[in-house]
Amino acid sequence: MSAPNKAYDPVEVAALAPAAVDRMRADALAAIAAAADLDELKAARLAHAGDRAPITLANAEIGALPPAARAEAGKRVGTARSAIRAALASRQEELAAERDSRVLVEETVDVTLPWDRTPAGARHPVSSIADRLVDVFVGMGYEVAEGPEVEAEWYNFDALNFPPDHPAREMQDTFFVAGPKPAERSGVVLRTHTSPVQIRAMLTRPLPLYVVSPGKCYRSDALDATHSPVFHQIECLAVDEGLTMADLRGAISAFVEAMFGEGLRTRLRPDFFPFTEPSADVSMECHVCRGASTRPGGAPCRVCRSQGWIEIAGCGMVNPRVLVACGIDPDRYSGFAFGLGIERSLMIRHGVTDIRDTLEGDVRFSRAFGVEA
Amino acid sequence: MRVPLSWLAEYAAIGAAAADVQEVARRLTACGLEIESVEPVGHDISGVLIAEVLEVAELTEFRKPVRYCQVSTGDGVDRHVICGATNFTAGARVPLALPGAVLPGGFEIGARKTYGKVSEGMICSAAELAIGDDHSGILVLAADAPLGADFVEYAGLRDHVLDVNVTPDKGFAMSVRGIARELAIAYGVPYTDPADAGITADVGEVSADSYPASIEDPSGCDRFVLREVHGVDPAAATPLPMRVRLARSGQRCVSLAVDVTNYLMLELGQPMHAFDRDRLSGPIVVRRARPGEQLETLDHVLRTLDPEDILITDSSGPISLAGTMGGLATEVSESSRDLVIEAAHFSARGTARMSRRHRLFSEASARFERGVDPDLQLRASQRAAVLLAELGGGMVLPGCTHAFAPMPQITITMEADYPDRVAGTGYGLDTVRLRLGQVGCTIAESTAGQDADGHQARHEHHRHDTSATMLTVTPPSWRTDLTDPADLAEEVIRLEGYEKVPVRAARAAAGRGLTGRQRLRRSAGRSLADAGYVEVISSPFSAAADFDRLQLAADDARRRAVTVANPLSDDEPLMRTTLLPGLLRVLSRNLGRGFADVALFELGTVFRLGPQGARTAPILPVDRGPTAAELAELAAALPDQPLRVAAVLAGDRDLAGWWGQGRQAGWQDAIEAARTVLRVSRVPFEVGADQHEPWHPGRCAAVYVTAEAGRPRLAGHAGELHPRVISAFGLPARTCAMELDMSVIETAAGSLGPVQAPAISAFPVATQDVALVVARAVPASEVETALTAGAAGVADIALESVSLFDVYTGDQVGEGRKSLAYTLRFRADDRTLTADETTAARDAAVAEAARRTGAVLRDGSNSS
């Protein structure tokens, strides 16, 4: 058919004839207009604007025209292709809008359907509130100290200045651990408080020391709504040069505000613990009524029983005898300690009214708290 | 201790301030005597007048005694009342509740017809007036009780009873004497010491005629005083005011002798005992018990005595448990006329041990174990003798018996500004002297604190006005709790008021935050919670029966449990050695409450004795720090107490719902729970098949972590429980569990360095699937390990992941064999891998699997 070096081959370029181009254009526009949905339009795009579409092939032939004819043919094909592209774009827009208004509506689902395919887990509130209490102290620069739950009596009592046979020792309803000989005391107990960790910290850590110790404690109290043989305490200890009760009050105040609310006042009243002297119990202003329940006309407060104050902790200056038992010079160092019950904190902060809930393990109890109390 | 405010006000001159009883309570609490309650008494009685019984007519037609009495309040109106009591005669003065009167508890009295007569009111018993529990008869008043007077006024019934919570250190506050002193200080008003009231100069005079006594063991008793009162009328009534106070303080009225000693015990804090002189034989000796001795105490219990018991004895043997309870044989009876009054000072520790040994807790022992004033016995016994003689018509024998051992006088030397330094404020010397003086201390001052070079000895931050002043303080005899400078500092600080202690902003310490172990524990808990497990705290108490339920062998180390000597329940005398029994019980409880699909976990300590069993821990001294050897001895006496984590599951792990079927929890979930914890720890670990109680022998995985030096160490087990265990705990079939030793994991994690970031290649991944046929017994984990190792031998190409996508057993692979199909993903750091390179890497992986596990490629699986 066409010969080499021939400048012009009318057969080869018939597709570029004006009539042919116009027909291609008309066919394409008709197919585009006829496309009923995005899939048909995709087919029309392929047929009339794709690599093998007549107009695309025609475009490729332009180069075969004599230079004089190229400009005109190029213009003609270009115009047609633009028109096709514009029609495609506009039809695409129309069909997409139609799809959006019809198809997506048809695809609507009920998004309120549940998808809880695995039951929810949770942490125990004693764990999460203990973490939270610890975090407050860690934020104040304290480190977490730990000790065993089965503890030597010397740590649990003697070193803490509980003299043998003193009523203070007997008040603690101690579980004693059986020793090798049934009739003899083993000198081992289930720790009755977290205070033996104070002794361990003073014996093992360099001074000054600022530690907080959360943990499980045991007392031989029968389980009822307010007593449990197993409970948790958290207690802090600071031993440094020149620490005073004023520092103790500052630490307590910072702790209470962080844990229970800004601006809550605290109050110390004399109490007795063998390992602190002076000793005090700590009350904080009720975080719910802030004392309003005690004023004339104030609504009664369930949380503080309209007392305005809630007892939260015991505290005091470390008894110098305790420092001596730990080999610390009481003339150079002084310290303070304060401790509170974690279950008590749960009762105050979260309205737990029956301590048995913390030990029964009903999944509803822990789940109510989620992972952060 | 319960005490009427009027009694306190007798010795603390608070005057009109007593009207504001809430303020009294607040001030006492603020200085260390916590007032637990304030109970108004007598305010709810009205219309009770003092009347005279004019005539008594016995009504005999009833089966019990009934009297029809004519009574008069002196107003000229004759009234008749019915009375069931017989302890009075015509002429007696009695409290009469007229119609319209109100008795305690809002009980209104009206005129009513009874026993065929109209009763115009009621003659009251002590119980009806809430001044005692005696309702055996009516209250007969003194003959001079003013006719027609208001009984409440006459008896001084309107009062408030304070309930004082006395802490164990404050023996002095177990008395009106001690509490009134604090009250006087709190109000800054004069105080009268009741111990000195009416005491004569000859109080210490000893008489050879007085009943003889001696102290054999001064460590049990260092002062023993006897006085005699003869000719006391055993029928003499205890006067009404004394009865009222005793009742208000919670004491029963017994007899004059007992009432007087009880009354003075409440007032002074000195327990005393009255013996019937006729029932004593031979000299009294205070000594320890001898083996085999017995004593029947006042509560009618025959007690076998311990050689450590402190006894009061006469020639017949023991007659009283010192400071705890008297013996029955020498008790004052209705015929006792000659009395021997004992006032002694017994060892606090001795009485404490004795009362606990005999489980005998009396008002006396509560005082002795807290500390009784050792200088009070001569005066207290004199007051008792005088009162008994006065009220019972007897005669006090002159002089007394006084046996005593020398007692050391405690003095405390303290820098005068020590209270300032404890409180962090400046009280000043005058305040320190004032407050210590108020509690009864005597103070001597001296100047010290300068060394030879003229420097202050220590404490640079001394206040200037008191820095060089030393105080030598002698505490009063009643403050046996004051022994150290810290005790004196507390006195000053509490009496000045804790509210006066300033608040100093908390100083920040140089803390290093949580340790790796502590963070790991939190993360493990959070991860399990995120994975759908609910954390619980189960009871740590256990029993041998639990070990049987777990199917543990007789020699299983988990049977070596710590035993509690005094368990709450004899059914659970042991401490847990594994978390599982407690958790399984909680699981069962939840299932029983209607939760079918439950997954629980617990993080907690278990307790395991070593092979040598329970050990004894020494009690170290406290007057110095312990030595390293002593601490090691304590440590060796304690059991191993690892922290463990356990999880249990029953029911569906994936719930059924509108989306379709659920999936029952299985062994693989329990193992995945173990993996969850281990992944958090970053410790490399391996899972292998094992047989270990309480798990199903074919569905039990052992988990090993890589410990120091690459050695594997057992961290725990996971899988499905043994059907016998499941049935022993009453759980649903296929219940699963895992338990890991967090202490092992934490230790292994402790040697891990920080995570090193990976190089992220942006070149494309090349994927190859292989199906390997192995013997059925070959664990998938070994095949996977071999594939990984084989691919690792190919330089420059990383095996990015191996994932098992199919496990097939059946005819096509042959009997006893299984096919494991894996997807291997390869990637290079620096180029796009060619098909040849990927195939070579795959072949290397497969070759290693073949070498290690005998795996052969399944037909057609390599045509990728």
Short mmCIF file of C-alpha atoms in Angstrom, two decimals, chain A residues 113-128 130-132 134-135 138 140-155 158-161 164-171 173-181 184-188 190 200 203 205 210 216 218-223 229-230 232 240-251 253-254 268-272 276-281 311 317 319-321 324-328 330-332 343 358-364 366-367 370-372, chain B residues 26 29-34 167-170 308 348-349 352-353 356 369-370 415 418 420-425 458-459 461 483-484 486-491 493-494 498-515 517-518 521-522 525-526 528-541 562-568 575-576 586 589-590 593 595 597-605 607 614-626 631 634-635 637-639 641 652-656 658-659 661:
data_model
loop_
_atom_site.label_atom_id
_atom_site.label_comp_id
_atom_site.label_asym_id
_atom_site.label_seq_id
_atom_site.Cartn_x
_atom_site.Cartn_y
_atom_site.Cartn_z
CA LEU A 113 -25.60 -1.83 65.56
CA PRO A 114 -23.34 -3.15 68.35
CA TRP A 115 -19.99 -4.65 67.48
CA ASP A 116 -18.86 -5.76 70.93
CA ARG A 117 -17.57 -9.08 69.81
CA THR A 118 -15.15 -9.50 72.69
CA PRO A 119 -16.36 -8.77 76.22
CA ALA A 120 -14.88 -5.62 77.75
CA GLY A 121 -11.90 -6.00 80.05
CA ALA A 122 -11.10 -3.76 82.99
CA ARG A 123 -8.58 -3.16 85.72
CA HIS A 124 -9.49 -3.50 89.36
CA PRO A 125 -10.13 -0.08 90.87
CA VAL A 126 -7.73 -0.87 93.71
CA SER A 127 -4.99 -1.23 91.08
CA SER A 128 -5.90 1.81 89.08
CA ALA A 130 -3.16 2.79 93.59
CA ASP A 131 -1.40 3.73 90.36
CA ARG A 132 -2.99 7.12 90.48
CA VAL A 134 1.53 6.53 93.29
CA ASP A 135 1.66 8.90 90.34
CA VAL A 138 6.09 10.15 91.91
CA MET A 140 6.40 14.99 93.90
CA GLY A 141 9.72 13.20 93.39
CA TYR A 142 9.09 10.08 95.47
CA GLU A 143 10.19 6.63 94.38
CA VAL A 144 8.17 3.44 94.83
CA ALA A 145 9.53 1.07 97.48
CA GLU A 146 8.28 -2.45 98.00
CA GLY A 147 8.41 -5.17 100.60
CA PRO A 148 7.07 -8.67 101.22
CA GLU A 149 3.57 -9.44 102.46
CA VAL A 150 4.77 -12.28 104.68
CA GLU A 151 7.04 -10.23 106.88
CA ALA A 152 9.32 -10.63 109.86
CA GLU A 153 7.76 -9.33 113.07
CA TRP A 154 10.83 -7.22 113.64
CA TYR A 155 10.07 -5.18 110.51
CA ASP A 158 9.72 -3.97 116.75
CA ALA A 159 11.64 -1.70 114.42
CA LEU A 160 8.54 0.51 114.21
CA ASN A 161 8.67 1.03 117.98
CA PRO A 164 6.44 -6.32 122.80
CA ASP A 165 3.06 -6.78 124.50
CA HIS A 166 2.15 -3.13 124.06
CA PRO A 167 -1.59 -2.66 123.50
CA ALA A 168 -0.77 -0.88 120.24
CA ARG A 169 0.60 -4.13 118.90
CA GLU A 170 -2.45 -6.03 120.00
CA MET A 171 -4.81 -3.53 118.39
CA ASP A 173 -5.32 -8.10 114.95
CA THR A 174 -2.30 -9.81 113.49
CA PHE A 175 -2.22 -13.00 111.47
CA PHE A 176 0.77 -14.97 112.75
CA VAL A 177 2.62 -17.37 110.51
CA ALA A 178 3.21 -20.85 111.88
CA GLY A 179 6.85 -21.70 112.50
CA PRO A 180 8.68 -24.97 112.66
CA LYS A 181 7.47 -25.63 116.20
CA GLU A 184 6.40 -21.25 119.46
CA ARG A 185 6.00 -17.94 117.72
CA SER A 186 7.82 -17.92 114.39
CA GLY A 187 8.63 -14.21 114.41
CA VAL A 188 6.86 -14.04 111.04
CA LEU A 190 1.30 -11.31 107.52
CA ARG A 200 13.32 -1.71 104.53
CA LEU A 203 17.96 0.13 105.67
CA ARG A 205 18.39 3.23 100.35
CA TYR A 210 11.57 9.98 99.64
CA LYS A 216 -1.56 -5.48 100.35
CA TYR A 218 -3.68 -8.34 106.35
CA ARG A 219 -5.58 -8.18 109.61
CA SER A 220 -7.63 -10.89 111.23
CA ASP A 221 -10.88 -8.97 110.91
CA ALA A 222 -13.86 -10.99 109.71
CA LEU A 223 -15.14 -9.77 106.36
CA PRO A 229 -8.90 -9.41 106.31
CA VAL A 230 -7.15 -8.31 103.12
CA HIS A 232 -4.43 -2.21 100.69
CA ASP A 240 16.11 14.17 105.18
CA GLU A 241 18.00 16.80 107.12
CA GLY A 242 15.80 19.44 108.69
CA LEU A 243 12.38 18.00 107.86
CA THR A 244 9.66 19.37 110.11
CA MET A 245 5.94 19.02 110.66
CA ALA A 246 5.57 22.05 108.41
CA ASP A 247 7.03 19.97 105.57
CA LEU A 248 4.66 17.16 106.46
CA ARG A 249 1.70 19.50 106.25
CA GLY A 250 2.97 20.79 102.91
CA ALA A 251 3.30 17.29 101.49
CA SER A 253 -1.68 19.41 101.33
CA ALA A 254 -0.07 18.88 97.92
CA LEU A 268 -4.37 17.50 111.52
CA ARG A 269 -5.51 16.26 114.91
CA PRO A 270 -3.43 14.43 117.49
CA ASP A 271 -3.42 10.67 117.26
CA PHE A 272 -1.09 7.88 118.25
CA THR A 276 5.62 8.54 114.64
CA GLU A 277 5.91 11.23 117.30
CA PRO A 278 4.07 13.54 117.13
CA SER A 279 1.32 11.65 115.37
CA ALA A 280 -1.84 12.94 113.79
CA ASP A 281 -4.85 11.89 111.86
CA GLU A 311 -10.73 11.43 107.79
CA MET A 317 7.09 12.76 112.31
CA ASN A 319 9.87 8.59 115.83
CA PRO A 320 13.61 9.02 116.44
CA ARG A 321 13.59 5.52 117.94
CA VAL A 324 17.86 4.50 115.62
CA ALA A 325 16.58 0.98 114.92
CA CYS A 326 17.51 1.57 111.27
CA GLY A 327 20.96 2.85 112.12
CA ILE A 328 20.15 6.46 111.16
CA PRO A 330 18.35 11.04 114.70
CA ASP A 331 20.35 14.15 115.58
CA ARG A 332 21.14 14.72 111.93
CA GLU A 343 -10.10 0.95 99.86
CA THR A 358 -13.45 -5.18 96.19
CA LEU A 359 -12.77 -8.83 97.03
CA GLU A 360 -15.65 -10.71 95.48
CA GLY A 361 -14.43 -10.27 91.92
CA ASP A 362 -17.83 -9.64 90.35
CA VAL A 363 -17.00 -8.48 86.82
CA ARG A 364 -19.58 -5.71 87.05
CA SER A 366 -14.25 -3.78 87.97
CA ARG A 367 -15.92 -3.10 84.60
CA GLY A 370 -12.75 0.60 83.07
CA VAL A 371 -9.02 0.97 82.92
CA GLU A 372 -8.62 4.26 84.80
CA ARG B 26 -13.74 19.91 119.86
CA THR B 29 -10.18 16.22 120.40
CA ALA B 30 -7.82 18.95 119.28
CA CYS B 31 -5.46 18.21 122.15
CA GLY B 32 -5.44 14.47 121.53
CA LEU B 33 -8.42 13.02 123.37
CA GLU B 34 -10.70 12.09 120.55
CA THR B 167 -5.12 5.79 122.41
CA PRO B 168 -2.91 3.01 123.80
CA ASP B 169 -0.14 5.39 124.86
CA LYS B 170 -2.32 7.52 127.13
CA GLU B 308 4.61 -15.94 134.10
CA ALA B 348 2.24 -2.92 132.22
CA ARG B 349 3.78 -5.63 130.10
CA ALA B 352 -0.93 -7.13 129.19
CA ARG B 353 0.52 -10.59 128.66
CA ARG B 356 -4.17 -11.85 126.72
CA GLU B 369 -1.37 -2.22 130.35
CA ARG B 370 -1.54 1.43 129.31
CA GLU B 415 17.52 21.23 123.66
CA TYR B 418 13.74 20.95 119.93
CA ASP B 420 10.49 24.29 117.41
CA ARG B 421 12.63 22.16 115.14
CA VAL B 422 10.11 19.31 115.08
CA ALA B 423 7.21 21.61 114.27
CA GLY B 424 9.08 23.92 111.92
CA THR B 425 8.00 27.00 113.83
CA ARG B 458 25.36 21.35 115.97
CA HIS B 459 22.13 22.41 114.31
CA HIS B 461 19.52 26.59 112.17
CA THR B 483 10.36 9.09 127.86
CA ASP B 484 11.98 10.87 124.89
CA ALA B 486 10.08 13.60 120.85
CA ASP B 487 7.37 12.91 123.42
CA LEU B 488 7.95 16.32 125.00
CA ALA B 489 7.91 17.99 121.60
CA GLU B 490 4.56 16.40 120.93
CA GLU B 491 3.16 17.74 124.20
CA ILE B 493 2.91 20.97 119.68
CA ARG B 494 -0.44 19.37 120.48
CA TYR B 498 -1.67 21.36 115.33
CA GLU B 499 -3.38 24.14 113.41
CA LYS B 500 -0.56 26.44 114.47
CA VAL B 501 2.01 24.31 112.66
CA PRO B 502 2.82 26.18 109.44
CA VAL B 503 2.50 24.63 105.99
CA ARG B 504 5.75 24.62 104.03
CA ALA B 505 5.49 23.98 100.31
CA ALA B 506 6.46 20.40 99.52
CA ARG B 507 10.05 20.15 98.49
CA ALA B 508 10.70 18.21 95.32
CA ALA B 509 12.88 15.17 95.77
CA ALA B 510 15.20 13.87 93.07
CA GLY B 511 13.09 10.85 92.19
CA ARG B 512 13.86 8.67 89.23
CA GLY B 513 10.30 7.63 88.50
CA LEU B 514 8.99 4.11 88.31
CA THR B 515 11.43 1.27 87.83
CA ARG B 517 9.62 -3.68 86.91
CA GLN B 518 6.97 -1.31 88.15
CA ARG B 521 3.51 -4.58 85.94
CA ARG B 522 1.26 -1.71 84.96
CA GLY B 525 -2.31 -5.24 83.63
CA ARG B 526 -3.38 -2.70 81.05
CA LEU B 528 -4.74 -7.85 79.65
CA ALA B 529 -7.56 -5.41 80.35
CA ASP B 530 -7.33 -4.18 76.75
CA ALA B 531 -7.49 -7.79 75.60
CA GLY B 532 -10.83 -8.21 77.38
CA TYR B 533 -9.74 -9.61 80.73
CA VAL B 534 -11.29 -8.21 83.92
CA GLU B 535 -8.90 -7.77 86.82
CA VAL B 536 -10.01 -9.15 90.17
CA ILE B 537 -8.45 -9.47 93.62
CA SER B 538 -9.19 -12.93 94.93
CA SER B 539 -8.78 -14.21 98.45
CA PRO B 540 -5.16 -15.16 99.13
CA PHE B 541 -6.17 -17.79 101.67
CA VAL B 562 2.83 -20.92 104.42
CA THR B 563 0.48 -21.77 107.29
CA VAL B 564 -1.31 -19.07 109.25
CA ALA B 565 -1.24 -19.94 112.95
CA ASN B 566 -4.51 -18.11 113.67
CA PRO B 567 -6.54 -18.26 110.46
CA LEU B 568 -9.94 -16.58 110.26
CA MET B 575 -1.54 -18.85 102.00
CA ARG B 576 -1.89 -19.41 98.26
CA VAL B 586 -14.17 -15.99 91.41
CA ARG B 589 -19.02 -16.94 91.34
CA ASN B 590 -19.43 -14.85 88.20
CA ARG B 593 -24.38 -14.78 88.85
CA PHE B 595 -22.32 -14.24 83.35
CA ASP B 597 -18.62 -15.55 79.07
CA VAL B 598 -16.01 -14.50 81.57
CA ALA B 599 -12.31 -13.75 81.24
CA LEU B 600 -10.50 -12.75 84.45
CA PHE B 601 -6.98 -11.95 85.48
CA GLU B 602 -5.13 -11.25 88.69
CA LEU B 603 -1.68 -9.89 89.49
CA GLY B 604 -0.67 -10.97 92.95
CA THR B 605 1.89 -12.44 95.26
CA PHE B 607 3.95 -17.67 98.91
CA ALA B 614 8.83 -22.84 107.83
CA ARG B 615 11.63 -20.98 109.60
CA THR B 616 11.83 -18.79 112.66
CA ALA B 617 12.79 -15.15 112.34
CA PRO B 618 14.78 -13.63 115.19
CA ILE B 619 13.59 -10.46 116.91
CA LEU B 620 16.49 -8.07 116.46
CA PRO B 621 17.40 -5.31 118.89
CA VAL B 622 16.04 -1.84 118.23
CA ASP B 623 18.60 0.30 120.02
CA ARG B 624 20.91 0.19 117.01
CA GLY B 625 20.75 -0.60 113.32
CA PRO B 626 20.89 -4.29 112.36
CA LEU B 631 19.22 -8.90 108.03
CA LEU B 634 15.57 -12.32 108.70
CA ALA B 635 15.50 -12.68 104.94
CA ALA B 637 13.26 -16.90 107.48
CA LEU B 638 10.78 -15.54 104.95
CA PRO B 639 9.23 -17.68 102.22
CA GLN B 641 7.11 -14.49 97.49
CA ASP B 652 -17.21 -17.53 74.52
CA ARG B 653 -14.09 -15.53 73.83
CA ASP B 654 -15.73 -14.00 70.75
CA LEU B 655 -19.37 -13.43 71.49
CA ALA B 656 -22.26 -14.55 69.33
CA TRP B 658 -26.26 -10.39 65.06
CA TRP B 659 -23.03 -10.87 63.14
CA GLN B 661 -21.80 -17.35 65.82
#
